[in-house]
Short mmCIF file of C-alpha atoms in Angstrom, two decimals:
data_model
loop_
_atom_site.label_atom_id
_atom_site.label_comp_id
_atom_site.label_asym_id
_atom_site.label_seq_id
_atom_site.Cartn_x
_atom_site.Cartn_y
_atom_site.Cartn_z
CA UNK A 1 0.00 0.00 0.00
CA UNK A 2 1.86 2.62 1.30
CA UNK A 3 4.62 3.57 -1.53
CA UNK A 4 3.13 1.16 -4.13
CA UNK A 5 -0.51 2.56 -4.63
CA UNK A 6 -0.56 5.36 -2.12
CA UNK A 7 1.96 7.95 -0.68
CA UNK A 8 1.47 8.78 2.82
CA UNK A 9 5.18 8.72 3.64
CA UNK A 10 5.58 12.20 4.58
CA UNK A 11 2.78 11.73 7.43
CA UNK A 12 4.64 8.51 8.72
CA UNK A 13 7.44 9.91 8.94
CA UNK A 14 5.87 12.54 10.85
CA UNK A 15 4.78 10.33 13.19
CA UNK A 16 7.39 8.31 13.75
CA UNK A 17 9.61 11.30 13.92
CA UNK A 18 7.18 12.15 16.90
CA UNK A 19 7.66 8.86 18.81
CA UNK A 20 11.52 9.07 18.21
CA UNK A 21 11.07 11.96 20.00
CA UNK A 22 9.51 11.22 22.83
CA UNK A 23 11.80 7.80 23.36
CA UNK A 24 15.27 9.45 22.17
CA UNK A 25 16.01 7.72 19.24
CA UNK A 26 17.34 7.87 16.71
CA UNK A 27 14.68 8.33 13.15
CA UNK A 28 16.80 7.17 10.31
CA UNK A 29 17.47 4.08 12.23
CA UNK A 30 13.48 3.65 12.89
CA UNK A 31 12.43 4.61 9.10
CA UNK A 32 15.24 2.23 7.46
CA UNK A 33 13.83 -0.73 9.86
CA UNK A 34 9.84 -0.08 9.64
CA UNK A 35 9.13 0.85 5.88
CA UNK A 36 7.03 -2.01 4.46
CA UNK A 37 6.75 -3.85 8.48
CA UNK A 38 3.55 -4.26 11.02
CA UNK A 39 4.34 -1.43 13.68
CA UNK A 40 3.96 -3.74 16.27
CA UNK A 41 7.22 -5.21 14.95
CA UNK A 42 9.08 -1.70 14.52
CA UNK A 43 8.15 -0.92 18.14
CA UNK A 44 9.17 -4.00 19.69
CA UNK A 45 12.51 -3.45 17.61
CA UNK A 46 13.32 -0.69 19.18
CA UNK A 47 11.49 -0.55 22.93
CA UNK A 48 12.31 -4.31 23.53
CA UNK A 49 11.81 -4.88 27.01
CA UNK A 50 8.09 -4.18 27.93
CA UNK A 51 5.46 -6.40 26.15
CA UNK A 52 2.77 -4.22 27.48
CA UNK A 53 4.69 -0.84 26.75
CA UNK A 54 4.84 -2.17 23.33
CA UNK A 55 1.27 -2.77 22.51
CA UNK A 56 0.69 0.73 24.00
CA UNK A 57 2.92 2.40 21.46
CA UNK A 58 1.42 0.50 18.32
CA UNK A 59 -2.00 1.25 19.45
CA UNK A 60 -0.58 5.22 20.07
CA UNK A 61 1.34 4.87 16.40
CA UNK A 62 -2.04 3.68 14.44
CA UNK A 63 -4.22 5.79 16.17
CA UNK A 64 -2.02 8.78 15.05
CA UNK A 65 -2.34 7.21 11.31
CA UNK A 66 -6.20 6.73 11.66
CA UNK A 67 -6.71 10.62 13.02
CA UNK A 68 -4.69 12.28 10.28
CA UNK A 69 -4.42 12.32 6.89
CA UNK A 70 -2.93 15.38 6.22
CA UNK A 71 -0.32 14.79 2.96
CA UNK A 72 -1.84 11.72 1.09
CA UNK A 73 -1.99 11.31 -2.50
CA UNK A 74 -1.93 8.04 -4.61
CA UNK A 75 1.40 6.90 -6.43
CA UNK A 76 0.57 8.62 -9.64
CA UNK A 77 -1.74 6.49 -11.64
CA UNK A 78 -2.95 4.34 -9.15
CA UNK A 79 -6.54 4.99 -8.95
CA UNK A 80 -6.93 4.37 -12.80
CA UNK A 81 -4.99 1.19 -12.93
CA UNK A 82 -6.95 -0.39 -9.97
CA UNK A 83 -10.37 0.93 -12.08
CA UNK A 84 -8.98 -0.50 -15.30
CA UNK A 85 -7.64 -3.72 -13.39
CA UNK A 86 -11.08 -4.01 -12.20
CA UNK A 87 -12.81 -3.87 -15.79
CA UNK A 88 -10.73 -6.44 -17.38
CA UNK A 89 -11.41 -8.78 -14.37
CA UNK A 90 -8.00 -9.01 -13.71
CA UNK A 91 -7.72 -10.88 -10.17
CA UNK A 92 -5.89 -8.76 -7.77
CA UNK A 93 -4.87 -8.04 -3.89
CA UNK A 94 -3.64 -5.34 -1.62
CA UNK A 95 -0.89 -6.96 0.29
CA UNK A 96 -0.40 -4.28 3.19
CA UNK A 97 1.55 -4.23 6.84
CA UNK A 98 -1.30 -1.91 7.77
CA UNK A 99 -4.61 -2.66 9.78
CA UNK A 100 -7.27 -2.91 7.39
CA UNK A 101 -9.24 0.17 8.73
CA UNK A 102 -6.07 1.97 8.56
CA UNK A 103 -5.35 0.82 4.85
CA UNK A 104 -9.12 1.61 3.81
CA UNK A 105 -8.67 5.23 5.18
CA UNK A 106 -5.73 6.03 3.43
CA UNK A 107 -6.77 4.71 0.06
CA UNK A 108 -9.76 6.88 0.79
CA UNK A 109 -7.69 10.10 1.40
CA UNK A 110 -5.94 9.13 -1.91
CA UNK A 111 -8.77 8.97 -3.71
CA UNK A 112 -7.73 5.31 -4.84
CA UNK A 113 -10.74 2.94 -4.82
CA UNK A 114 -9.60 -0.11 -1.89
CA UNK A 115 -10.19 -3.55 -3.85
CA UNK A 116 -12.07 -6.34 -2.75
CA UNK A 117 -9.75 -8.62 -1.77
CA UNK A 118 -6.85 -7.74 0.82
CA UNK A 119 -4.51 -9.36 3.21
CA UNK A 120 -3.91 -6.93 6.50
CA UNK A 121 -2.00 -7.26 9.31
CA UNK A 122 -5.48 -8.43 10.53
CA UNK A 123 -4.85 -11.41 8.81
CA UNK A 124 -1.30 -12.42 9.57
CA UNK A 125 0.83 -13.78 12.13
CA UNK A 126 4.09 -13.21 10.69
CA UNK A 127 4.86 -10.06 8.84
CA UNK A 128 7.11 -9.18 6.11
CA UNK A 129 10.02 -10.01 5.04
CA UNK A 130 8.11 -13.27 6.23
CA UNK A 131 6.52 -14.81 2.86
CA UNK A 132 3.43 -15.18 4.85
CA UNK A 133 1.58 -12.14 3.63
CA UNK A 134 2.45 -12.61 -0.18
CA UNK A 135 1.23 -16.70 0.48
CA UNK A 136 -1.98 -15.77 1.87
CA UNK A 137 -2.51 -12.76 -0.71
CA UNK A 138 -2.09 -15.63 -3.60
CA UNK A 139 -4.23 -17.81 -2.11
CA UNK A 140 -7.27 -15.12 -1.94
CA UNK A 141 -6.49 -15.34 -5.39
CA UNK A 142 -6.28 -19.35 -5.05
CA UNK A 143 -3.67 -18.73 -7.55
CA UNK A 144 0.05 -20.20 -7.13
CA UNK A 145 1.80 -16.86 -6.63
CA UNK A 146 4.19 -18.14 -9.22
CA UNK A 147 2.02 -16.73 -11.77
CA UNK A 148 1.23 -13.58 -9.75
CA UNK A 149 2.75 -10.55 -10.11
CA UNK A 150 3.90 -8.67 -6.33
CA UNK A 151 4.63 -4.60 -6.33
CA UNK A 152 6.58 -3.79 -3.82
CA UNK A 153 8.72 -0.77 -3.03
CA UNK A 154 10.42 -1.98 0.61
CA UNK A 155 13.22 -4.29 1.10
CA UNK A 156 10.61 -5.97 3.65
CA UNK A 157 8.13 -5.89 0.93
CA UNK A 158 10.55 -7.20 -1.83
CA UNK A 159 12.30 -10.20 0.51
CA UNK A 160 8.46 -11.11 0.89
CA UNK A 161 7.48 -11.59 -1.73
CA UNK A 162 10.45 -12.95 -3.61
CA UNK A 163 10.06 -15.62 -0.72
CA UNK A 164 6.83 -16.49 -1.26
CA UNK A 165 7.56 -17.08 -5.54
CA UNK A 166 5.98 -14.35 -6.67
CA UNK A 167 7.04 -12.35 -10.14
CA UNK A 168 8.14 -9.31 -7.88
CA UNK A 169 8.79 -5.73 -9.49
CA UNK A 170 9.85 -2.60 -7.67
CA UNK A 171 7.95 0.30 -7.41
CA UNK A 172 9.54 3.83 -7.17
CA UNK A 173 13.45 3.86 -6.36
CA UNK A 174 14.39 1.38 -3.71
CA UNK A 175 17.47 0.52 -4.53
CA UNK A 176 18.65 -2.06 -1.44
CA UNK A 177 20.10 -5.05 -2.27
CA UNK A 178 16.43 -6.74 -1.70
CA UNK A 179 15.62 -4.64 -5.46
CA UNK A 180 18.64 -6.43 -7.17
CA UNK A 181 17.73 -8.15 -10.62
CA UNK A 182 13.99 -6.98 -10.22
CA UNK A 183 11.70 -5.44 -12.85
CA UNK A 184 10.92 -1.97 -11.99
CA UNK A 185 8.24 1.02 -12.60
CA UNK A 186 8.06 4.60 -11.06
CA UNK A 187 4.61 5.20 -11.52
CA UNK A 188 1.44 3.01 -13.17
CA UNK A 189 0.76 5.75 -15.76
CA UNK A 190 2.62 3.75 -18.83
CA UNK A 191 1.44 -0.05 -17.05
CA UNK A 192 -0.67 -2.00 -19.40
CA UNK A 193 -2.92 -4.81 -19.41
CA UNK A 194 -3.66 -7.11 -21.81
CA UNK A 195 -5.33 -10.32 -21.69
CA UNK A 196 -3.71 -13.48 -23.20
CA UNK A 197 -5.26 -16.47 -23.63
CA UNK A 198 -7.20 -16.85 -20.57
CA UNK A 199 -4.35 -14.68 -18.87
CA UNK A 200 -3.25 -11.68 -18.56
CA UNK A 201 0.25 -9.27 -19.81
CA UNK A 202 1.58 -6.82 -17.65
CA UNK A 203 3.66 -3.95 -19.37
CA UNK A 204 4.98 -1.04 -19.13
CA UNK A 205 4.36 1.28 -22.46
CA UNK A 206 6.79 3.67 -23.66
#
């Protein structure tokens, strides 16, 4: 979701800015380790010792996220792929680290229509780089995710779905060692769809 259909980095960011703050540490450290990861896991990274401290902080972090949405937009082009996606009945899933109320209000504030089928960290019990969310996001598709295709602009994101045997293409300009060898695009503006026989073509036009 966030970086790969909508862009709401500048607000998480803010907020974890806020909670580096408050704790003393240090933000680069916190944004390298949590883009594309359940905050539960970021939070536990770094304030390890407290199990119930923990919880209180991820419910503090996601309640900031679900009370502002100051800064959204969609990754340019997102809202008309998903619409043209959904005419040509192409099967697809949001694959996100965020709470599914979370994930439906920011693809709200982005104007970018939230599709019917999604794996959350609802849904999980390991997130990424675990190939758990990728493996349960083909199988809403009850599809072998070797013939799906996985967006993902994290090294979390990437790892996870490489793992789970997805066709995985970057999105936007990760360039960690995660992104090495993959297909990438910078926008969905120029991606295509075409069926072929009973499938379908992803491309990217000039």
């Amino acid at each position: 979701m966030d970086g790969t259909l909508v862009d709401s980095n500048a607000l998480v960011e803010q907020i974890w800015r806020e909670f580096a703050d408050v704790h003393g540490l240090d933000l680069t450290a916190i944004l390298d380790y949590s883009h594309g990861r359940p905050s539960i896991d970021t939070v536990r990274r770094f304030l390890p010792d407290d199990e119930a401290e923990q919880w209180r902080w991820r419910d503090e972090v996601e309640a900031q996220g679900m009370a502002r949405i100051d800064g959204i937009v969609e990754v340019p082009g997102a809202a008309e792929f998903i619409r043209r996606a959904t005419a040509s009945e192409i099967p697809f899933a949001v694959v996100t680290s965020a709470p599914r109320d979370l994930a439906v209000k920011r693809f709200g504030a982005a104007g970018v229509p939230f599709p019917e089928l999604a794996v959350t960290a609802d849904d999980i019990t390991v997130g990424k780089p675990d190939p758990q969310p990728f493996a349960l996001g083909a199988q809403l598709l009850r599809l072998p995710a070797a013939v799906c295709a996985a967006f993902e602009d994290s090294g979390a994101g990437l790892a996870s779905a490489r793992g789970a045997g997805a066709v995985t293409v970057v999105v936007g300009g990760y360039a960690g060692p995660e992104a090495a060898g993959l297909e990438r695009i910078r926008h969905w503006h120029n991606v295509e769809i075409e069926p072929v026989n009973g499938a379908f073509r992803l491309y990217e036009s000039a």
